[in-house]
PDB file of C-alpha atoms in Angstrom:
ATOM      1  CA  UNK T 157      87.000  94.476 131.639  1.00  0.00           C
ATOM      2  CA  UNK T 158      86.151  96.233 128.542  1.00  0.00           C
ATOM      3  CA  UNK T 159      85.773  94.171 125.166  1.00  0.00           C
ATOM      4  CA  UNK T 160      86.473  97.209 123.061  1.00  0.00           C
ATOM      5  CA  UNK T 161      89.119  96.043 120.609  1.00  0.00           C
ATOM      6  CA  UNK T 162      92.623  97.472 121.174  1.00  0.00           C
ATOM      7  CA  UNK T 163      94.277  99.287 118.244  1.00  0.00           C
ATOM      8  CA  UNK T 164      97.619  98.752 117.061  1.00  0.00           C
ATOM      9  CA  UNK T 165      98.861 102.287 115.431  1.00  0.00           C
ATOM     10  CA  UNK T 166     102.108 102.987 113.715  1.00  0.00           C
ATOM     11  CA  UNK T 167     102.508 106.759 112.473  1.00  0.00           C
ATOM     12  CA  UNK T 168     105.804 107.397 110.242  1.00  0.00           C
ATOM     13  CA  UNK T 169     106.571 110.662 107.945  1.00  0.00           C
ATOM     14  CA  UNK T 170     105.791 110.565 104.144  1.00  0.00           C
ATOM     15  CA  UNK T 171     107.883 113.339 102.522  1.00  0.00           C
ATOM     16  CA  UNK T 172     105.589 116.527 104.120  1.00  0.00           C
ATOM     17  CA  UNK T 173     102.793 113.744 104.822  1.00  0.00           C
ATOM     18  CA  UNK T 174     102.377 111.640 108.238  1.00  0.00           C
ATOM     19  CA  UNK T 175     100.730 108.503 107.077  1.00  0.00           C
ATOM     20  CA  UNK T 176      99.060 106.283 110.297  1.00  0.00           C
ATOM     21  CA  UNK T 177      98.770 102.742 109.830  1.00  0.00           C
ATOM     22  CA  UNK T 178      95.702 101.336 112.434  1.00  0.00           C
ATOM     23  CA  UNK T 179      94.884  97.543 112.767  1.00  0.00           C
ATOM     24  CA  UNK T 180      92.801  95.649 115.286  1.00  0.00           C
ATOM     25  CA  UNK T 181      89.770  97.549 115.308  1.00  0.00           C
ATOM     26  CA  UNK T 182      87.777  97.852 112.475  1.00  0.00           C
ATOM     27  CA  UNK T 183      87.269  94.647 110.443  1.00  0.00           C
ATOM     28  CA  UNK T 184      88.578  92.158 112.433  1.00  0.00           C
ATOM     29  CA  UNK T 185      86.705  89.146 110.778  1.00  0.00           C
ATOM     30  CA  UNK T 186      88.933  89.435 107.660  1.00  0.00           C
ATOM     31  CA  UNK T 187      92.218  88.024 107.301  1.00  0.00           C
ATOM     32  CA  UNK T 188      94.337  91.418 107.617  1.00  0.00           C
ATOM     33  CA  UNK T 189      92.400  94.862 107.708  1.00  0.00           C
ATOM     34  CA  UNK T 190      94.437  98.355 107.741  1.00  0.00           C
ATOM     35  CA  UNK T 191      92.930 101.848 108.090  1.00  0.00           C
ATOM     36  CA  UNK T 192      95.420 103.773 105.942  1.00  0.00           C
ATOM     37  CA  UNK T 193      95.821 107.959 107.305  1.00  0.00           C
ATOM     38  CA  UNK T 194      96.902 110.502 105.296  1.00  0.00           C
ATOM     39  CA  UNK T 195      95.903 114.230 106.051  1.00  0.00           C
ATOM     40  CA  UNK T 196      92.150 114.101 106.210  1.00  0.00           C
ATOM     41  CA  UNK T 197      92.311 111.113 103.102  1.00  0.00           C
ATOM     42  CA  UNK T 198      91.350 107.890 105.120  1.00  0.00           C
ATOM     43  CA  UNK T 199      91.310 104.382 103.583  1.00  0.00           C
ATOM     44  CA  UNK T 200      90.129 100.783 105.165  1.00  0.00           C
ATOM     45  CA  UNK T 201      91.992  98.150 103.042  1.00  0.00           C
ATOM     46  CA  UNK T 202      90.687  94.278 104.110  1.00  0.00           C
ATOM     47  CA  UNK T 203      92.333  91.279 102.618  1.00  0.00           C
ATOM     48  CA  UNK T 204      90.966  87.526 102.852  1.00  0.00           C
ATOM     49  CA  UNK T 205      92.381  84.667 102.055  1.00  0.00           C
ATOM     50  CA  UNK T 206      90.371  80.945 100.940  1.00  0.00           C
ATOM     51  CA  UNK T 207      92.332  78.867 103.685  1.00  0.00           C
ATOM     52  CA  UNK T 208      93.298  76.012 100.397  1.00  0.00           C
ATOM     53  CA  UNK T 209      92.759  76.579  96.470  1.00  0.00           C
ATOM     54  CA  UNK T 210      89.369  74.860  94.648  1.00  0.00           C
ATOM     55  CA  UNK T 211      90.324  71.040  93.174  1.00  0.00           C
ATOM     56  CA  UNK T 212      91.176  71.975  89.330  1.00  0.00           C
ATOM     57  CA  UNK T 213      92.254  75.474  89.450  1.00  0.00           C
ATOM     58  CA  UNK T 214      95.499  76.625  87.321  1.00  0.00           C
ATOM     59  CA  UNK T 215      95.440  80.096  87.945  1.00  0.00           C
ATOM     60  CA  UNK T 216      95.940  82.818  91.023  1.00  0.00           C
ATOM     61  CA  UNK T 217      92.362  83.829  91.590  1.00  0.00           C
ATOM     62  CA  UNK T 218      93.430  87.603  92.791  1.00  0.00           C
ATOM     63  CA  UNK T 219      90.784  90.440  93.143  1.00  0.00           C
ATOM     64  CA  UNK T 220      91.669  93.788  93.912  1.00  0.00           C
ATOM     65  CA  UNK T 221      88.630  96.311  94.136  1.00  0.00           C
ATOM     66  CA  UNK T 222      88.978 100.199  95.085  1.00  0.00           C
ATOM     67  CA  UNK T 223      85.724 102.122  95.843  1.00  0.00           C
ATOM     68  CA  UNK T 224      85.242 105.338  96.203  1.00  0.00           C
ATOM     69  CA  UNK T 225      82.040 106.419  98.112  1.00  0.00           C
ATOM     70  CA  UNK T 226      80.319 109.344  97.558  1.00  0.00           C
ATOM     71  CA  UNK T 227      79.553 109.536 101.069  1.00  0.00           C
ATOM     72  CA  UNK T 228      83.517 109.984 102.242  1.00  0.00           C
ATOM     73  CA  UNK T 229      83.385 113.365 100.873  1.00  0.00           C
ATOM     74  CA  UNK T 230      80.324 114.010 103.247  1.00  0.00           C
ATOM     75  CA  UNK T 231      77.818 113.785  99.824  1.00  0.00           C
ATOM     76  CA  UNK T 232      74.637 111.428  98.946  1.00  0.00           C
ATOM     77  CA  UNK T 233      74.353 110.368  95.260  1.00  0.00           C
ATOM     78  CA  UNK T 234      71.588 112.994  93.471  1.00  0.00           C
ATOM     79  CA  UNK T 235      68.466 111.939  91.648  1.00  0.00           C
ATOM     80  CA  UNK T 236      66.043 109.323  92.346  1.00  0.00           C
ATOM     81  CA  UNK T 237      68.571 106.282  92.693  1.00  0.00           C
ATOM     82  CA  UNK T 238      70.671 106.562  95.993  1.00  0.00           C
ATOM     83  CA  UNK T 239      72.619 104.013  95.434  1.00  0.00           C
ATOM     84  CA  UNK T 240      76.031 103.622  94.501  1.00  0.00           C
ATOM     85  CA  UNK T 241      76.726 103.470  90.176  1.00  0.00           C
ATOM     86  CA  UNK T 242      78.964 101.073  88.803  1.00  0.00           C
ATOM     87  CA  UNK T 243      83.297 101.393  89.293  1.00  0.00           C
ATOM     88  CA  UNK T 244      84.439 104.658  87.544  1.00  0.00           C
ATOM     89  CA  UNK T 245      86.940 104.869  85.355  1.00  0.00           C
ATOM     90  CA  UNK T 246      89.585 106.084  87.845  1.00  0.00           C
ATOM     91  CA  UNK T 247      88.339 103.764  90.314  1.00  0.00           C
ATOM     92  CA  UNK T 248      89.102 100.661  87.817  1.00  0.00           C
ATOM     93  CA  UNK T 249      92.800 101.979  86.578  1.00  0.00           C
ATOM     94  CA  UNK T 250      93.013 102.403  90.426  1.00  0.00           C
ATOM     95  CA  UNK T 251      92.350  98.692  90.798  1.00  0.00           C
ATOM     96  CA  UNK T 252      94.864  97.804  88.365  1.00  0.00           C
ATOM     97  CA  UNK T 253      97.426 100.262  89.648  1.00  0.00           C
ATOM     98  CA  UNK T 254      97.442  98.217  93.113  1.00  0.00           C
ATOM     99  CA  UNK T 255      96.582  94.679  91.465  1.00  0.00           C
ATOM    100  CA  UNK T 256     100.356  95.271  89.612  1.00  0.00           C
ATOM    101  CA  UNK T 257     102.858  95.514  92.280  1.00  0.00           C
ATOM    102  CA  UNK T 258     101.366  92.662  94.813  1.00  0.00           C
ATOM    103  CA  UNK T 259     100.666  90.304  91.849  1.00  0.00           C
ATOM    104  CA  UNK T 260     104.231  89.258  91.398  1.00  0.00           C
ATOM    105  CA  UNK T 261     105.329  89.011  95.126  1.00  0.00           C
ATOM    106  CA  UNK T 262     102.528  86.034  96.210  1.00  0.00           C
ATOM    107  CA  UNK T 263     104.754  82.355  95.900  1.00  0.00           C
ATOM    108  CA  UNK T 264     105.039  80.688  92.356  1.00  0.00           C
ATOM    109  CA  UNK T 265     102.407  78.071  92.607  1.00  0.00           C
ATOM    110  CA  UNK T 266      99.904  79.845  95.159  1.00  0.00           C
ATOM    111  CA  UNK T 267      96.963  79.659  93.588  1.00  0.00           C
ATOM    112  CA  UNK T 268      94.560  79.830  96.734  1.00  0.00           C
ATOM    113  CA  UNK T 269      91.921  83.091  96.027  1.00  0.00           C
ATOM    114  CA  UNK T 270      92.662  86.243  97.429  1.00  0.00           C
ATOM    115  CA  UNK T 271      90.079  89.547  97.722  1.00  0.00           C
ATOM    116  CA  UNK T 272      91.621  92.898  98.188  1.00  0.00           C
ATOM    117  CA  UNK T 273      89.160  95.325  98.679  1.00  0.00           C
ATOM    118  CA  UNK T 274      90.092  99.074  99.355  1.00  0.00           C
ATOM    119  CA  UNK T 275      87.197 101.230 100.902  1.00  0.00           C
ATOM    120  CA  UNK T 276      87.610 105.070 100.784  1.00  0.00           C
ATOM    121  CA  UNK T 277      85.801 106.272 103.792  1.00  0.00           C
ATOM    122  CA  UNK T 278      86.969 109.657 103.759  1.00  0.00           C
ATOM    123  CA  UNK T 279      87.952 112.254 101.690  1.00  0.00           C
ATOM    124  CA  UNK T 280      90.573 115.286 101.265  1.00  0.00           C
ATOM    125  CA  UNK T 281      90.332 117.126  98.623  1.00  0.00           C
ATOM    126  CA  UNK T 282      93.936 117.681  98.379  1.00  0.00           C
ATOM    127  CA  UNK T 283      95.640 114.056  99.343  1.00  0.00           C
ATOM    128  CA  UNK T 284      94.890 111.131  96.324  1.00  0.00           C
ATOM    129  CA  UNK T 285      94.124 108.171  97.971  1.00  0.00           C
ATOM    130  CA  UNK T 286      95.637 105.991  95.552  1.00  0.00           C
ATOM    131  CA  UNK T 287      98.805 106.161  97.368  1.00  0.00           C
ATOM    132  CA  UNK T 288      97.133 105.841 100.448  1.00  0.00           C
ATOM    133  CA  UNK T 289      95.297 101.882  99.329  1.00  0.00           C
ATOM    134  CA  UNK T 290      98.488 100.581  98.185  1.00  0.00           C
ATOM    135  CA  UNK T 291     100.209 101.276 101.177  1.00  0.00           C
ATOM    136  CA  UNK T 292      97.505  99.630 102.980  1.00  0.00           C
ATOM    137  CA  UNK T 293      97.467  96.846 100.793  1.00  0.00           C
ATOM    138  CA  UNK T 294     100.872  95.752 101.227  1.00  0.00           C
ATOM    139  CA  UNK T 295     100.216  96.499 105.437  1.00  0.00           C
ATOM    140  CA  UNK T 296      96.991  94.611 105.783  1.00  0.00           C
ATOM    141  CA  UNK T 297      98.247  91.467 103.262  1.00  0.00           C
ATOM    142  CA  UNK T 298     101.550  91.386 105.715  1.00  0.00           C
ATOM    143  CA  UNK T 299      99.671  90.825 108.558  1.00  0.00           C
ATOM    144  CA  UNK T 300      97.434  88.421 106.991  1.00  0.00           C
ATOM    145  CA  UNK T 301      99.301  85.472 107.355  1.00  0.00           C
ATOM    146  CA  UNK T 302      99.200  84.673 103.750  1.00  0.00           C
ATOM    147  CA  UNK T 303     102.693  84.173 101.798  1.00  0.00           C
ATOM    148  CA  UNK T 304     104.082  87.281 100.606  1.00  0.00           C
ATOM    149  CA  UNK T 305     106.975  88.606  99.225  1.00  0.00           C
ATOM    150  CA  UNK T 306     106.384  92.287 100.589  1.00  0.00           C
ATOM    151  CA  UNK T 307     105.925  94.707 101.846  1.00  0.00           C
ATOM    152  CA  UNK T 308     105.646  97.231  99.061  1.00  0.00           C
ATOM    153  CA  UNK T 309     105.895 101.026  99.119  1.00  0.00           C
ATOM    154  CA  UNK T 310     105.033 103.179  96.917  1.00  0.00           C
ATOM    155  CA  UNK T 311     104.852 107.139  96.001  1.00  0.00           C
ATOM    156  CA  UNK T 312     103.526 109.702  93.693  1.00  0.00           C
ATOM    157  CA  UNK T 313     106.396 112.026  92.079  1.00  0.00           C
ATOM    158  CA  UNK T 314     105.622 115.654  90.326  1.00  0.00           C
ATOM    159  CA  UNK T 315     108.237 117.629  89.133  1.00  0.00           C
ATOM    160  CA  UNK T 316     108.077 121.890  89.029  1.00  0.00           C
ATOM    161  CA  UNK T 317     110.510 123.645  87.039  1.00  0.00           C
ATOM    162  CA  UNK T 318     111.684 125.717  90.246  1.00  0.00           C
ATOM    163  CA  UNK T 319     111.071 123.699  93.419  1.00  0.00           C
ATOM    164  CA  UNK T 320     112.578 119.983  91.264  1.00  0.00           C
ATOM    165  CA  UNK T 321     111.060 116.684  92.383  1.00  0.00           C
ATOM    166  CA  UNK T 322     108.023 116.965  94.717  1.00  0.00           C
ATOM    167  CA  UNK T 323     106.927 113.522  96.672  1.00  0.00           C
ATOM    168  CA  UNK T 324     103.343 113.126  96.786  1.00  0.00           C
ATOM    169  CA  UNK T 325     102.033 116.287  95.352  1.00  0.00           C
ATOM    170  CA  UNK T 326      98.698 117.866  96.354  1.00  0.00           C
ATOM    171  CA  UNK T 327      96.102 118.267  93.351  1.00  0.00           C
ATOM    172  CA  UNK T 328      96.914 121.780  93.013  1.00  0.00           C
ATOM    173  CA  UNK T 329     100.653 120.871  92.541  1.00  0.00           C
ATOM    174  CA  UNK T 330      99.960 118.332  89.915  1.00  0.00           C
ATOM    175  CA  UNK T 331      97.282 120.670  88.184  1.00  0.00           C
ATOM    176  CA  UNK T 332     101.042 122.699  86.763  1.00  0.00           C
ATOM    177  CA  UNK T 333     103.427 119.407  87.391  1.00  0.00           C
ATOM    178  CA  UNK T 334     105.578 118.902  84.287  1.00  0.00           C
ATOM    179  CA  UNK T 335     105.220 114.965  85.828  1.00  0.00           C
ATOM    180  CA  UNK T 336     102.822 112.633  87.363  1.00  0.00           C
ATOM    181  CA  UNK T 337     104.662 109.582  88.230  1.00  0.00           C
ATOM    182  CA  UNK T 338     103.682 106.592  90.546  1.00  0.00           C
ATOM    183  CA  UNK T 339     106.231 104.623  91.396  1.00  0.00           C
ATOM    184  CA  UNK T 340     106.128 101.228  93.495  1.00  0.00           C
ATOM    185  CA  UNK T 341     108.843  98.418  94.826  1.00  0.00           C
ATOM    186  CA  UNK T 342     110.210  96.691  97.525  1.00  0.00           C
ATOM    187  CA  UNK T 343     113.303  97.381  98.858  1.00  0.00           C
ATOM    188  CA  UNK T 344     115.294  95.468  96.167  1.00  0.00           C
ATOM    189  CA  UNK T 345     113.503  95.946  93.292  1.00  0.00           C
ATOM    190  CA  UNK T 346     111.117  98.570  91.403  1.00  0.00           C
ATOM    191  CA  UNK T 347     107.405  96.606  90.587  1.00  0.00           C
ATOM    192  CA  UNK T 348     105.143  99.235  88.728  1.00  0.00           C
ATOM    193  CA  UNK T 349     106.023 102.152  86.912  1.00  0.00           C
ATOM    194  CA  UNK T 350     103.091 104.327  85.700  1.00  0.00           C
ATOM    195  CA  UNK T 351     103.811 108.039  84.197  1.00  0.00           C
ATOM    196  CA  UNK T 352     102.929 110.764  82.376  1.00  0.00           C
ATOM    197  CA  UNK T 353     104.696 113.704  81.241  1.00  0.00           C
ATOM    198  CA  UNK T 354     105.100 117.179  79.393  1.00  0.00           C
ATOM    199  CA  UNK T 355     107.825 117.043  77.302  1.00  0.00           C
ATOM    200  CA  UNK T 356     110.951 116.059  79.962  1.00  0.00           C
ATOM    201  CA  UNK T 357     114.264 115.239  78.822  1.00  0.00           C
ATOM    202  CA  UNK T 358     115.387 112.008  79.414  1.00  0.00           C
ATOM    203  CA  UNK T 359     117.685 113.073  82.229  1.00  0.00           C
ATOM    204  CA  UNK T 360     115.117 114.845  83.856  1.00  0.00           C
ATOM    205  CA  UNK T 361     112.705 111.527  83.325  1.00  0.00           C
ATOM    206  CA  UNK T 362     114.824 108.996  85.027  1.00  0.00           C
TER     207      UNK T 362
END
């Protein structure tokens, strides 16, 4: 009998993307793990969970960390240190762009601590895998086991002057996108709402 780990896969289609959710192979020690497949754009997202929260505490200890390694776009750092720097810029507002939408859906009163970390291990140069760590946030925290009002989507909207509203636009598209708009929810309601634009009317805005 073989005691490679099974994989549970679940492939749906994105707009002109096919995202592939795969659990039960990699990172099976933490308390939900999700590899997260878009184009060539690949992101592991593992969640733990502290199994009760430390005597005292009056707050929701929540972490959410997003790394991007140099190595998922086949590169070594340059120089004499090898190692990795400290979080970029767009790897912090990254952080936050995830940490908003979950925060709200975990039970008033939970207050046991909670790591999201989302690993990009590879990289394609035109997919952004921002949208790619959020939907594997909201997968691997589903399958966790800890309470949660989810799961989440979430999208990135450009808008062109001839082809109208584009869902989850390559780089080149946003490079002349009158729009960059992420937009995440559940099915009921809309969570996070981050934008920014070049002169739309308000019509063309909402």
């Amino acid at each position: 009998m073989s005691n490679i780990p099974t994989a549970i896969t679940k492939t749906f289609q994105f707009g002109e993307d096919t995202v592939t959710l795969e659990t039960g192979r990699i990172a099976r020690q933490a308390s939900g793990a999700v590899l997260v497949t878009i184009g060539k754009t690949q992101v592991l997202t593992t969640v733990v969970g502290a199994k009760s929260m430390k005597p005292g505490q009056d707050f929701f200890p929540l972490s959410v960390h997003y790394m991007e390694k140099t190595y998922a776009a086949g590169r070594i750092p340059g120089g004499y240190l090898k190692r990795e720097g400290r979080p970029s810029e767009k790897e912090t507002l990254t952080s936050r762009l995830i940490d908003r939408p979950i925060r709200p859906l975990f039970p008033k009163g939970f207050m046991n601590e909670v790591q999201v970390v989302c690993t990009v291990i590879s990289a394609d140069k035109n997919v952004d895998p921002d949208i790619a760590a959020m939907i594997g946030t909201s997968a691997a925290i589903s399958i966790s086991g800890i309470p949660f009002s989810g799961p989440i989507g979430a999208a990135r909207v450009a808008f062109d002057e001839e082809k109208g509203y584009v869902l989850n636009p390559s780089y080149e598209a946003l490079e002349s996108s009158l729009l960059d708009m992420v937009v995440a929810g559940t099915k009921d309601a809309v969570l996070m709402v981050e934008s920014e634009a070049d002169e739309l009317t308000e019509d063309e805005m909402l």
